PDB file of C-alpha atoms in Angstrom:
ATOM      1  CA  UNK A   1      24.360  34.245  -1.495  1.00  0.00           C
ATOM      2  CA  UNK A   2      22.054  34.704   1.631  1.00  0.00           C
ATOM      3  CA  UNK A   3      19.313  34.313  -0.626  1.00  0.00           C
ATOM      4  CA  UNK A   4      20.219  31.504  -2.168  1.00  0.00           C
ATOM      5  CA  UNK A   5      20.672  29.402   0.915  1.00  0.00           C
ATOM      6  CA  UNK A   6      17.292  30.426   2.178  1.00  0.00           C
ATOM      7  CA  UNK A   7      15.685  29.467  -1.244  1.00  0.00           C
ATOM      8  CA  UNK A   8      17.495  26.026  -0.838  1.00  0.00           C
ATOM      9  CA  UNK A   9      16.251  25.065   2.402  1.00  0.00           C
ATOM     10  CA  UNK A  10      12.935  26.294   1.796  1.00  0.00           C
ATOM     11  CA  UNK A  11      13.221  23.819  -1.404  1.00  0.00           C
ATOM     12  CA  UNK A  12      14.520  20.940   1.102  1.00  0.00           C
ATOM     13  CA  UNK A  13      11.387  21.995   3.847  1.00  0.00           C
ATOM     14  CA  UNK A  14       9.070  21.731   1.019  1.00  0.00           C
ATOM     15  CA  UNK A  15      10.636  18.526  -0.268  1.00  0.00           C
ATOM     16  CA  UNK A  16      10.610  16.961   2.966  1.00  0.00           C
ATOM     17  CA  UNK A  17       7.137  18.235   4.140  1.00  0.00           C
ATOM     18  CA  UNK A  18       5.467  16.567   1.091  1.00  0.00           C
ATOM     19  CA  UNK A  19       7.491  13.318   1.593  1.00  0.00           C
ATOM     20  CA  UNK A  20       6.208  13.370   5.281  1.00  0.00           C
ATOM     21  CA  UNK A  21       2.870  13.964   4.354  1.00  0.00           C
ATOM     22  CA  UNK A  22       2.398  11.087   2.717  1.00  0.00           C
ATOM     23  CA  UNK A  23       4.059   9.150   5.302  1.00  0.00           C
ATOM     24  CA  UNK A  24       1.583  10.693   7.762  1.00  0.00           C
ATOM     25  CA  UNK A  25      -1.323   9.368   5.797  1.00  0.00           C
ATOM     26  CA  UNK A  26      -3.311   7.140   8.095  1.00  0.00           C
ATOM     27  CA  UNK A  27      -3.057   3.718   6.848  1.00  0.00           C
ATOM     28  CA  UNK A  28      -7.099   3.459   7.159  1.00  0.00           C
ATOM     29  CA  UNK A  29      -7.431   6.427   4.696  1.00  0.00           C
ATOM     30  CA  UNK A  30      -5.233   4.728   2.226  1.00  0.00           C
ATOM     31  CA  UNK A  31      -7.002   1.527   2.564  1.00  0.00           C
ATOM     32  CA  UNK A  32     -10.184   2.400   2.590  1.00  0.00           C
ATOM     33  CA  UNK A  33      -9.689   2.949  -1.393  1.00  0.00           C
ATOM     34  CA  UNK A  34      -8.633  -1.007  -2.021  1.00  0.00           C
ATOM     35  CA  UNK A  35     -10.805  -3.614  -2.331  1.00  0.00           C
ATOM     36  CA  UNK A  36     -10.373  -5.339   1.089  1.00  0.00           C
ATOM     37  CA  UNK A  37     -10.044  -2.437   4.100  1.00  0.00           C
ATOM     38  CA  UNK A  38      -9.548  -5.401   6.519  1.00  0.00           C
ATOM     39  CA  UNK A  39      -7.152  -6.814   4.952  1.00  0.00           C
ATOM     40  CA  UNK A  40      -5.347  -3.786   3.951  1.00  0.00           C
ATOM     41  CA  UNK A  41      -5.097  -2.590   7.557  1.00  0.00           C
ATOM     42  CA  UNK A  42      -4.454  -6.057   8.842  1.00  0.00           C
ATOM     43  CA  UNK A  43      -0.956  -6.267   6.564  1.00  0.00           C
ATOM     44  CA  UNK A  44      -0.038  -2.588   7.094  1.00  0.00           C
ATOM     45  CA  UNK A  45      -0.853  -2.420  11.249  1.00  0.00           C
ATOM     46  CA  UNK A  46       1.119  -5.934  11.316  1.00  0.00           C
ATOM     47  CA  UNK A  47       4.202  -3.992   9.869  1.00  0.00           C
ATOM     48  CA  UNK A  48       4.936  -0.831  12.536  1.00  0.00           C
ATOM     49  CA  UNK A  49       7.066   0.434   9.669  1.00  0.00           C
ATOM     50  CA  UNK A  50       3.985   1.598   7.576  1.00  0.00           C
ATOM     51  CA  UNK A  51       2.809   4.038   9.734  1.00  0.00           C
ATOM     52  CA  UNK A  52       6.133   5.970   9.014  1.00  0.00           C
ATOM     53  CA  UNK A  53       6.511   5.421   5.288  1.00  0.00           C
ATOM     54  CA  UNK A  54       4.908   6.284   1.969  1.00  0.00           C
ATOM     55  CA  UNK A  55       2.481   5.312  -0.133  1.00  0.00           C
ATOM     56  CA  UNK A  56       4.949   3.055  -2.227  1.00  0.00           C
ATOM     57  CA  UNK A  57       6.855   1.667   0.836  1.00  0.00           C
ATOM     58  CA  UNK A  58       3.307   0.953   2.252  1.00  0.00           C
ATOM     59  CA  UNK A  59       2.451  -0.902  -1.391  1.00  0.00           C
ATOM     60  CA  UNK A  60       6.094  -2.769  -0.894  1.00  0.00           C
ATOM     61  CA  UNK A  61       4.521  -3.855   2.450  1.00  0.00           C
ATOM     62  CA  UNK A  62       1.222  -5.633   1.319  1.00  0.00           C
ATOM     63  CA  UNK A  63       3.892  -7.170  -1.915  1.00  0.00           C
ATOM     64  CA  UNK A  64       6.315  -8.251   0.763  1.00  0.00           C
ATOM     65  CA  UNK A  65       3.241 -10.141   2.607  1.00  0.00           C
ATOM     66  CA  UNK A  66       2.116 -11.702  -1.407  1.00  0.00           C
ATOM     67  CA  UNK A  67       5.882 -13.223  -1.400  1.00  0.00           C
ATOM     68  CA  UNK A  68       5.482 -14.316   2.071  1.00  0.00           C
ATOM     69  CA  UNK A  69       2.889 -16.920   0.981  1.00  0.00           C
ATOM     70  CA  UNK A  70       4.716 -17.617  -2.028  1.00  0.00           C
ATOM     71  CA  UNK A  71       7.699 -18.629  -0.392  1.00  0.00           C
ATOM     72  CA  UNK A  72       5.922 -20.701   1.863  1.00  0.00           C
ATOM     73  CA  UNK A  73       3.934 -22.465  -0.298  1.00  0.00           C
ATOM     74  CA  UNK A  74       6.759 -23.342  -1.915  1.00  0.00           C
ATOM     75  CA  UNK A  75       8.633 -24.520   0.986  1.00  0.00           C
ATOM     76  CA  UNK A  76       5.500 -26.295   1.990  1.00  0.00           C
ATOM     77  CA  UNK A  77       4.927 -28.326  -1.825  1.00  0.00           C
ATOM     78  CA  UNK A  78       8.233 -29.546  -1.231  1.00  0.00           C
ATOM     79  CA  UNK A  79       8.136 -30.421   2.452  1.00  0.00           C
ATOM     80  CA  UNK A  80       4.883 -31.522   2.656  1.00  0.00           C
ATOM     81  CA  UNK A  81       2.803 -31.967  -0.523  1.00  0.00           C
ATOM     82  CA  UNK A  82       5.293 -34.059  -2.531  1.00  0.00           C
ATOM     83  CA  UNK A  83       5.096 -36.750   0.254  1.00  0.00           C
ATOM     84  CA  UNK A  84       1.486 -37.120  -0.400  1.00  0.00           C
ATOM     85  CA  UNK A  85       1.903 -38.738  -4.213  1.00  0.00           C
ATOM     86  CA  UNK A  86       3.253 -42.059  -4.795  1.00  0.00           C
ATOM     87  CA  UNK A  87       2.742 -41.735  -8.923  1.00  0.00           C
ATOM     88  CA  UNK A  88       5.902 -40.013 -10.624  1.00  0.00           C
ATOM     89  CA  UNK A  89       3.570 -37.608 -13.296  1.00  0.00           C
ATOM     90  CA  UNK A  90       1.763 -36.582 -10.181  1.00  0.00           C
ATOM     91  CA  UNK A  91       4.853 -35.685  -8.443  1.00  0.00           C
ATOM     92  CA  UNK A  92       6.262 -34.267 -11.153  1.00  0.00           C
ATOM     93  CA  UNK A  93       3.221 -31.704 -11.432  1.00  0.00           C
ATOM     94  CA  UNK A  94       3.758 -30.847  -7.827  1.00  0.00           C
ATOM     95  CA  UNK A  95       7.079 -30.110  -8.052  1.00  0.00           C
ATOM     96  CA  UNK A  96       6.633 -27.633 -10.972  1.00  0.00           C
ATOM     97  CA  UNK A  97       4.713 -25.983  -9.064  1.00  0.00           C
ATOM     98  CA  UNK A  98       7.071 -25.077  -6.415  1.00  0.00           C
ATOM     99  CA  UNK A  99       9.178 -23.911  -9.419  1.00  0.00           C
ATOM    100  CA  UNK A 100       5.914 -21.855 -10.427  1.00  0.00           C
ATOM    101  CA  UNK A 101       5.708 -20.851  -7.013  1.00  0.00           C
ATOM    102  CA  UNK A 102       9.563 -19.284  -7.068  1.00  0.00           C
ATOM    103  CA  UNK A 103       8.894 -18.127 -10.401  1.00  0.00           C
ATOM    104  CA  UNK A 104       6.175 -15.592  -8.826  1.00  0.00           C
ATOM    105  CA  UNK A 105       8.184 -14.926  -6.000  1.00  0.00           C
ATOM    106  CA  UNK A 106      10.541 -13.220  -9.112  1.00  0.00           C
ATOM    107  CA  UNK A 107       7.864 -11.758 -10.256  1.00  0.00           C
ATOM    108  CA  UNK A 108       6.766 -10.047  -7.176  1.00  0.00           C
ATOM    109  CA  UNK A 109      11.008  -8.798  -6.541  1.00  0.00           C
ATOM    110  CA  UNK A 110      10.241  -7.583  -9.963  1.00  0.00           C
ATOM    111  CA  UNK A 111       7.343  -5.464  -9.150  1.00  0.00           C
ATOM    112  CA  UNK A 112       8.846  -4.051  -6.171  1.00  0.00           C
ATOM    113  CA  UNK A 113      11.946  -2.806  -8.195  1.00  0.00           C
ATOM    114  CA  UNK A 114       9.471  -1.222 -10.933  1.00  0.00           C
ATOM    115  CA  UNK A 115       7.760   0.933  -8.209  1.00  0.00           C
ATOM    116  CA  UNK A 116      10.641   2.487  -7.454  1.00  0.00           C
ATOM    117  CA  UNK A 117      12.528   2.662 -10.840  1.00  0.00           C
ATOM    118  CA  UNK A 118      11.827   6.232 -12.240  1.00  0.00           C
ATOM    119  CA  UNK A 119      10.755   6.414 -15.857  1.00  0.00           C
ATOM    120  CA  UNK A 120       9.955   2.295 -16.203  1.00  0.00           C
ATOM    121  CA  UNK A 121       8.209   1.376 -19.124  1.00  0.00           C
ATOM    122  CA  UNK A 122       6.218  -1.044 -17.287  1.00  0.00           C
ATOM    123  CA  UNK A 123       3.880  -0.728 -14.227  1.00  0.00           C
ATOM    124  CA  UNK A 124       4.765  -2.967 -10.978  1.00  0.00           C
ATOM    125  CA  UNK A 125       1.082  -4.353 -11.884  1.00  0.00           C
ATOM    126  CA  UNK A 126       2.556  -6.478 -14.428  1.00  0.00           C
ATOM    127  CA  UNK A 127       4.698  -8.162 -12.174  1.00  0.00           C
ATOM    128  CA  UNK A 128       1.946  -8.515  -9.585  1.00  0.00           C
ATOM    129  CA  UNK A 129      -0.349 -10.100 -12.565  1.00  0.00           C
ATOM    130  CA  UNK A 130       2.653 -12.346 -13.907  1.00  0.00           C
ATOM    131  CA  UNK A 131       3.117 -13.792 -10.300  1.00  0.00           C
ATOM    132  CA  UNK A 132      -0.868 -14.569 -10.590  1.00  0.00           C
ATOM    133  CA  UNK A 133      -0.266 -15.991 -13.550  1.00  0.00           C
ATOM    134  CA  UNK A 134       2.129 -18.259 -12.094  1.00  0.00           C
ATOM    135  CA  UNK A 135      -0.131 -19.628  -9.316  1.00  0.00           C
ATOM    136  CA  UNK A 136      -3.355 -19.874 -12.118  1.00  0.00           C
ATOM    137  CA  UNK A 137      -0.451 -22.308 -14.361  1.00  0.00           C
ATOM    138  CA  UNK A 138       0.097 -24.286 -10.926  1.00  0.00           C
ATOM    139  CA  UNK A 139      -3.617 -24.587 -10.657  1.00  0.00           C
ATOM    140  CA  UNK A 140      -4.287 -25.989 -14.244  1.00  0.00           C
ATOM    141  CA  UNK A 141      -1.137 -28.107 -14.545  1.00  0.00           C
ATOM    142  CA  UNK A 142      -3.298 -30.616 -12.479  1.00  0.00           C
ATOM    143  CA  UNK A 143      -6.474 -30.623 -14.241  1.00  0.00           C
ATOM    144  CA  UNK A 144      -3.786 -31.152 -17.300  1.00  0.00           C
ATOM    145  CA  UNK A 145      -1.744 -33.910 -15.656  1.00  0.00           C
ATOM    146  CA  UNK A 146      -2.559 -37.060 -17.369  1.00  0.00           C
ATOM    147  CA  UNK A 147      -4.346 -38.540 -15.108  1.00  0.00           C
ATOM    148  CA  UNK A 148      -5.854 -35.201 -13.708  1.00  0.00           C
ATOM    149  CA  UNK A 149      -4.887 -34.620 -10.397  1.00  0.00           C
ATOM    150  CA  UNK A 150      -7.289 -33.106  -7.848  1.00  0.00           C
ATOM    151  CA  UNK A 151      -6.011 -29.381  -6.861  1.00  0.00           C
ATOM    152  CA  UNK A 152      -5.339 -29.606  -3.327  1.00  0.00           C
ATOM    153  CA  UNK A 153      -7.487 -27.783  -1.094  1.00  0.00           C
ATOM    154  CA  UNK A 154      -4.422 -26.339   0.974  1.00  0.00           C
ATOM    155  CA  UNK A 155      -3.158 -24.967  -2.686  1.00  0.00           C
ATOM    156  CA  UNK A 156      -6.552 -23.655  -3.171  1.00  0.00           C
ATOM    157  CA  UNK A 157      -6.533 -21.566   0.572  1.00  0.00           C
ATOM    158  CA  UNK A 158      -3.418 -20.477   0.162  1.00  0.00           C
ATOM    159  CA  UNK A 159      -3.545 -19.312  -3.890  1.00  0.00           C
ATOM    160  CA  UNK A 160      -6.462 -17.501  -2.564  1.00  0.00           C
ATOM    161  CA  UNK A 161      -4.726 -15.197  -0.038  1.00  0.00           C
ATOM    162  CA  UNK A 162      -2.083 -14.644  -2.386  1.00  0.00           C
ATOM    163  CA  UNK A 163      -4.882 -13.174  -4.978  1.00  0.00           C
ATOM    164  CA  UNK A 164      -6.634 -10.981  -1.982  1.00  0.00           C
ATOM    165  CA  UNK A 165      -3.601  -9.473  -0.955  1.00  0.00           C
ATOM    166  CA  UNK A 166      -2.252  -8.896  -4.972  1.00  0.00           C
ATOM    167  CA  UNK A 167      -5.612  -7.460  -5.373  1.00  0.00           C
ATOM    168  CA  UNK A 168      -4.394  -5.092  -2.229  1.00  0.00           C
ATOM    169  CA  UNK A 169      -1.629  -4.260  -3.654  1.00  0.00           C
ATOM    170  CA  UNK A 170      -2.280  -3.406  -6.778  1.00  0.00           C
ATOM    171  CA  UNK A 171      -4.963  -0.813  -5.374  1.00  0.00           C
ATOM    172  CA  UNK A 172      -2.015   0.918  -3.094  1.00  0.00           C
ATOM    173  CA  UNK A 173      -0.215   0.932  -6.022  1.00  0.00           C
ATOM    174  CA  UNK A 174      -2.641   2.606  -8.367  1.00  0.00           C
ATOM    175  CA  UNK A 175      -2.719   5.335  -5.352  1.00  0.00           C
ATOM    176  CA  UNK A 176       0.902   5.684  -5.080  1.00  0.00           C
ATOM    177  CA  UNK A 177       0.822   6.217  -9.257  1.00  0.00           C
ATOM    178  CA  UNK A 178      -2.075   8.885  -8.692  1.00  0.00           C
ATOM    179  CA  UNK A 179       0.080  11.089  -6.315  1.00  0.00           C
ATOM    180  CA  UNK A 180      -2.132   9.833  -3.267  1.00  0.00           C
TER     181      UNK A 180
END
């Protein structure tokens, strides 16, 4: 019986040593593997949670910070944005695109779920790429509209942050896959 306990908590130490290892990980190691160290550290320092979690709670960070700008480009399309078009197709383009831009805010809850779902059959990747996807059919629907609409350069800015941080993400995520 003695035996037994001592082999369970030396199971439980080693369980929680590797788990605490990871979370011990400076964030500058673990970014200095993704394509943007600045803006890796930048997201994860800006979040004091990351210096005690794990690889995957530090990808769920830089995710978190993708749906940020989501949801407020969203907010702002409709707040904003929509005031600046008179023409009914126009505004009808803009305001699919706040849909778009909720749609990859879905995506991106998505992703987050598949990083932590044992055994998925997808990667959390996809659902970083689908929200992408999202912003790239926002993008075209006004070179499509009929007449084509000029993106607007605050879209542009802002669908360009989103990418750079995805692009973040999906390298903490490739680490937290690896075992990193």
């Amino acid at each position: 019986m003695a035996l037994s306990v001592v082999y369970l908590i030396s199971i439980v130490s080693l369980v929680f040593i590797v788990h605490l290892g990871d979370a011990e990980r400076p964030i500058a190691d673990l970014c200095k593997y993704t394509r943007s160290f600045d803006l890796c550290t930048q997201i994860l320092n800006a979040d004091p949670s990351s210096k005690y979690t794990n690889t995957a709670g530090r990808a769920e960070i830089t995710i978190n910070a993708a749906k940020s700008i989501v949801v407020d480009t969203s907010r702002y399309i409709l707040d904003e944005l929509v005031k600046t078009f008179t023409e009914a197709n126009a505004i009808r383009v803009v305001t699919e695109c706040s849909t778009l831009y909720d749609n990859a805010k879905a995506q991106l809850e998505a992703a987050i779920e598949v990083l932590y779902a044992y055994g998925a059959e997808e990667e959390p990747q996809d659902g970083i790429d689908r929200a992408a996807s999202c912003l790239d059919s926002c993008k075209n629907s006004f070179s499509n509209a009929t007449p084509p609409l000029a993106y607007p350069d605050a879209l542009a800015q802002r669908q360009k942050s989103f990418q750079d941080i995805c692009g973040v993400a999906d390298d903490i995520v490739e680490q937290f896959e690896l075992g990193d």
